[in-house]
Coordinates of C-alpha atoms in Angstrom, one line a residue:
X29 CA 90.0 149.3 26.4
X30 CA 91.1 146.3 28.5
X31 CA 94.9 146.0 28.0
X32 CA 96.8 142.9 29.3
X33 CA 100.9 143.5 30.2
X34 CA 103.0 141.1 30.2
X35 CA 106.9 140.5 29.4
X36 CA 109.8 138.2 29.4
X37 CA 111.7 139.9 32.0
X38 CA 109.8 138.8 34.8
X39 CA 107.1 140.5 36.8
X40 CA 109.6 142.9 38.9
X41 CA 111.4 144.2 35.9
X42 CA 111.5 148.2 35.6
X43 CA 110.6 148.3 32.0
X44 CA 107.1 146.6 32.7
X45 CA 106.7 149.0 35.7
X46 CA 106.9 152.2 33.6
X47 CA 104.8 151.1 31.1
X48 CA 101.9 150.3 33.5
X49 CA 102.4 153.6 35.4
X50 CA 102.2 155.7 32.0
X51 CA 99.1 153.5 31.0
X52 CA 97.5 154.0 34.0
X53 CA 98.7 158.1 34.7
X54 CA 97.6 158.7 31.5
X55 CA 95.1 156.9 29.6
X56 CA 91.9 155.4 30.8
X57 CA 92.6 151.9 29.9
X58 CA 91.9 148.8 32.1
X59 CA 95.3 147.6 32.9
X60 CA 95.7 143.8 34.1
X61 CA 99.4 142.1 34.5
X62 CA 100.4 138.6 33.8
X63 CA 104.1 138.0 34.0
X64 CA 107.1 135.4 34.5
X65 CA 107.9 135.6 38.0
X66 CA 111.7 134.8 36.8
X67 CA 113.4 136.2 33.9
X68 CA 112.4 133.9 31.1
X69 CA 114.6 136.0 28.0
X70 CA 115.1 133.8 25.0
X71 CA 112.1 131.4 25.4
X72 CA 110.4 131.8 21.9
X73 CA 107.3 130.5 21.9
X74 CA 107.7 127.6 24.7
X75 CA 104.7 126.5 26.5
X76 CA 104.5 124.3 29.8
X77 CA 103.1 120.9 29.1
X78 CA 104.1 118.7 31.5
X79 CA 104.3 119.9 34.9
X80 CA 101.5 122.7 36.7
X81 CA 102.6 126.3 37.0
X82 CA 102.3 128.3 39.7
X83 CA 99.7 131.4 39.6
X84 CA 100.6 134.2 42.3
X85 CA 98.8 137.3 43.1
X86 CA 101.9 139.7 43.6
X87 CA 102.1 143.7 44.6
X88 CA 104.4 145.5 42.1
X89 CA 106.4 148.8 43.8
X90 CA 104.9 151.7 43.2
X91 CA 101.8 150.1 41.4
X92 CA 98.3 149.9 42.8
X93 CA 96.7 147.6 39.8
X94 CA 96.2 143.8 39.8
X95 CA 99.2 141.8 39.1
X96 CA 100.0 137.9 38.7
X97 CA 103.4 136.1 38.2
X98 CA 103.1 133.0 36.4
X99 CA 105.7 130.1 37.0
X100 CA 105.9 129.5 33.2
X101 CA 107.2 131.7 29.7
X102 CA 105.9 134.5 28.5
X103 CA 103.6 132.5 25.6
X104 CA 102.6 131.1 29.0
X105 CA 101.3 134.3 30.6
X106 CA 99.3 135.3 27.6
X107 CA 97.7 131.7 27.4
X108 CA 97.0 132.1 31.0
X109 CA 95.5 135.6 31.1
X110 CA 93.4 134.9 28.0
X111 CA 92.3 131.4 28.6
X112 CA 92.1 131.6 32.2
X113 CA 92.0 134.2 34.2
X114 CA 90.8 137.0 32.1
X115 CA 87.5 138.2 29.8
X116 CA 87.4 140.9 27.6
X117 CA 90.9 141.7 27.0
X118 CA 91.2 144.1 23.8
X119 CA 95.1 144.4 23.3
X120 CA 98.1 142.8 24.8
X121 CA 100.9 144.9 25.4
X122 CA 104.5 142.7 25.9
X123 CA 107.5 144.8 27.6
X124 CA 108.9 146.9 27.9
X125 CA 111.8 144.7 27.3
X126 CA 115.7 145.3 28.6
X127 CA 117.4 145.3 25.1
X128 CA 116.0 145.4 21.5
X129 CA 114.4 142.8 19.5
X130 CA 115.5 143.5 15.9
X131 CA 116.4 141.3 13.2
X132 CA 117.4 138.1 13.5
X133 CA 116.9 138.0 17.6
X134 CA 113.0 138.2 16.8
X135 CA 112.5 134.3 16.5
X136 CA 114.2 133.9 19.8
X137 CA 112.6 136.9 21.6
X138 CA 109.8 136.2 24.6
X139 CA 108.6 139.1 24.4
X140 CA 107.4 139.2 21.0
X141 CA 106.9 135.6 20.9
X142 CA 104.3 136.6 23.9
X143 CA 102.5 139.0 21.5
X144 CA 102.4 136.0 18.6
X145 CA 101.2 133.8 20.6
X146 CA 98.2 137.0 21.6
X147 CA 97.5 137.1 17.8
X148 CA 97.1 133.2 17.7
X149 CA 94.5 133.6 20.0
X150 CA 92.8 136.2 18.0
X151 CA 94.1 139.1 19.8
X152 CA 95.8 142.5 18.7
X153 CA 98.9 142.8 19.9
X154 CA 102.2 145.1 20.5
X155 CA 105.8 144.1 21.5
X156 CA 107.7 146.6 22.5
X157 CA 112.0 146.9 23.3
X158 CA 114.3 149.5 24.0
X159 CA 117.7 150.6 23.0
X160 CA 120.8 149.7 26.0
X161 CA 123.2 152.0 25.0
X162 CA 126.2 151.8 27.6
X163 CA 124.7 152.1 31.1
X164 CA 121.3 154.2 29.3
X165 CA 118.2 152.9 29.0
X166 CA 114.8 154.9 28.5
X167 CA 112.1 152.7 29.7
X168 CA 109.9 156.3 29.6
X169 CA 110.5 156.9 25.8
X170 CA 109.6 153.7 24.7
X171 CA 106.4 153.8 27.3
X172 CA 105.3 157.2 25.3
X173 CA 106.0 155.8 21.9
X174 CA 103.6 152.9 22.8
X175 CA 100.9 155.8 24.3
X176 CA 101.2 157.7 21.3
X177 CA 100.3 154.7 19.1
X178 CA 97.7 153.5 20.9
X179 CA 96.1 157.3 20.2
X180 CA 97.0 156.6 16.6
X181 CA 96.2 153.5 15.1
X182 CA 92.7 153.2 13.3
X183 CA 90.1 151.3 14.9
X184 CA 90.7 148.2 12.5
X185 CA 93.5 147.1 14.0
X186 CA 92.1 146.4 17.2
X187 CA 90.2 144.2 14.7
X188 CA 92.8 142.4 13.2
X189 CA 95.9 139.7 14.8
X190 CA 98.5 141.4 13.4
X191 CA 101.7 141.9 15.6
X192 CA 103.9 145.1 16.1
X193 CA 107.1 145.2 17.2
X194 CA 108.4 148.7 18.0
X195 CA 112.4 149.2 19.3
X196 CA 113.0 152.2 20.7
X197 CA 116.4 154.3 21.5
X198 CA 118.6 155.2 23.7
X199 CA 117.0 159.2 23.7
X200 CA 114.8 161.0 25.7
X201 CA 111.7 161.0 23.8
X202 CA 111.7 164.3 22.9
X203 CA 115.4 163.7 21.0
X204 CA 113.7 160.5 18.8
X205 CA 113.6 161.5 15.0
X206 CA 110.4 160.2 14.5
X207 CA 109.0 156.5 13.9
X208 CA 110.1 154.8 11.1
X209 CA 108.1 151.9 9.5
X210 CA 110.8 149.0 8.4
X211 CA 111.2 145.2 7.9
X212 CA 112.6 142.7 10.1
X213 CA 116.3 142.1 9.1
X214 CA 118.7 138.7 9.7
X215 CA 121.3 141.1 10.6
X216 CA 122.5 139.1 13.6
X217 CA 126.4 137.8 13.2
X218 CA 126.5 135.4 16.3
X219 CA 129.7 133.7 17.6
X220 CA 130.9 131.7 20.2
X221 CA 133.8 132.4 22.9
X222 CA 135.6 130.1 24.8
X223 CA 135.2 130.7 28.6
X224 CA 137.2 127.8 30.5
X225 CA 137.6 124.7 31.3
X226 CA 135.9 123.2 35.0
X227 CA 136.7 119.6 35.3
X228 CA 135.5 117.4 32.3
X229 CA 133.5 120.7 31.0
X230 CA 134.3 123.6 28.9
X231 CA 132.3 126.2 28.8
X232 CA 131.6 128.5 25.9
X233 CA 128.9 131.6 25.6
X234 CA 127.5 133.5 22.5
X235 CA 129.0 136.9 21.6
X236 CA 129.5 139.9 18.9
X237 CA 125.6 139.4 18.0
X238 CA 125.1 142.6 16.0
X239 CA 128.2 143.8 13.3
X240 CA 129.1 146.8 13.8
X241 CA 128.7 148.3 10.1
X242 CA 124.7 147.8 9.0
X243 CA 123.0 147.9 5.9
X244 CA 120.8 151.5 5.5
X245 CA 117.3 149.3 5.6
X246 CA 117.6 147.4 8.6
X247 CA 115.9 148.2 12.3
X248 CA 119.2 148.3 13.9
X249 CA 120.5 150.7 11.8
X250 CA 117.3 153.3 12.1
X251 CA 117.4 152.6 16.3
X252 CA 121.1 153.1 16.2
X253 CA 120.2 156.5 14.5
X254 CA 117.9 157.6 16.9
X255 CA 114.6 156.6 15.2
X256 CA 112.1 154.4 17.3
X257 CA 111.0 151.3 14.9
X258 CA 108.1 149.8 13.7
X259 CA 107.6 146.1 12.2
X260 CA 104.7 144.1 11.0
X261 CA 105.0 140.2 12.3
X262 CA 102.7 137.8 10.4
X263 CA 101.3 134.3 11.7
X264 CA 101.8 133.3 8.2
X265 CA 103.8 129.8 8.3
X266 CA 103.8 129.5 4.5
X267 CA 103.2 131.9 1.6
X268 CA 100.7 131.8 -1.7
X269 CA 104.0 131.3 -3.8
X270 CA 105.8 128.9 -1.7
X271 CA 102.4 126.5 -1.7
X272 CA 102.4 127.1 -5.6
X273 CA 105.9 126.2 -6.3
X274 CA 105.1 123.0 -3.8
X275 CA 102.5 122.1 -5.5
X276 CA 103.9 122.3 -8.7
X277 CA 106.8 120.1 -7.8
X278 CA 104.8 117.5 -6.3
X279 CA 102.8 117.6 -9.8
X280 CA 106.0 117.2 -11.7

């Protein structure tokens, strides 16, 4: 299988370093890397329309596999790999990402907005974000919980566009409870702080983005637990039953 990595971190992060290693230690995939060369966190879906982008052949540490940095977002790299520069890709990996992507961040995240914009081009795809808990991050367990699914899921959803997104803990991987299958949840509670004043300015930056007390069926709650997560996106923009009750009104 021909795997394309990518991220919103940028091409030197550590999270998309250890999951190229394990990729390429232990599986016999074909590995190629398209990523930001700067951190591009919080991009969505942006594309670049009105200026060129710069396309770099880089040399990660430690890595002996092709990799490019793309002067763009993540949506971006994936455009680039899969209009441009690459054939035969089979599945598009994005991360591993410094922080999880849970409930309401998911709009916002590059790094799954990379694997949505994958599946609009009619390719599988996996997002993939682990736990910072204090100064601890395991890049590794959320690298094995993304080989162990790859071994796993059938055949047909290599055939398919749906998106994953899997969040991982703050545990070794051998201290996870297990994967648990859940929903998306708008669980974010974002505010503002004031910062200071410089000249005619004031600044301000968002904080407390995730209460501290969650609701039992929620992603948060299960990664805070100690369970890596699993979430089905959808490229859906509207439902059967929201075009009905449209419809319906407009007949009215």
């Amino acid at each position: 299988m021909h795997i394309l990595l990518t991220n919103d971190d940028g091409i030197f992060a550590p999270g998309i370093a250890t999951l190229a290693r394990h990729i390429m230690e232990k599986t016999d995939h074909r590995l190629s890397i398209i990523a930001p060369e700067v951190e591009q966190s919080g991009k969505s879906r942006a594309i670049t329309l009105f200026h060129s982008m710069a396309l770099k052949k880089v040399q990660i540490p430690s890595l002996m596999t092709p990799a490019y940095s793309v002067s763009g977002t993540p949506a971006d790299c994936v455009r680039v790999g899969l209009r441009y520069l690459l054939q035969d890709v089979d599945l598009v990996l994005s991360g591993i990402n410094f922080g999880v992507n849970v409930g309401g961040d998911v709009p916002y995240s590059g790094t799954v907005s990379a694997a949505l914009e994958a599946a609009r081009l009619e390719k599988p795809a996996i997002a993939v974000s682990a736990q910072i808990a204090g100064q601890h991050i395991y890049f590794d367990t959320a690298a094995e919980v993304i080989l162990n699914l790859l071994e796993t899921l059938p055949p047909s959803y290599f055939s398919g566009r749906t998106v994953l997104s899997v969040n991982t803990p703050a545990l070794p991987y051998d201290q996870i409870k297990g994967l648990k299958a859940i929903n998306c949840d708008a669980h974010i509670t974002d505010e503002y702080e004031w910062v200071g004043s410089f000249g005619e300015e004031e600044h301000i930056r968002i904080c407390n983005r995730y209460p501290d007390e969650l609701e039992v069926e929620t992603d948060l709650y299960y990664v805070r637990a100690g369970y890596a997560t699993i979430s089905p996106l959808s490229q859906i923009v509207s439902t059967d039953a929201e075009m009905a009750l449209l419809s319906d009104w407009l007949q009215d």
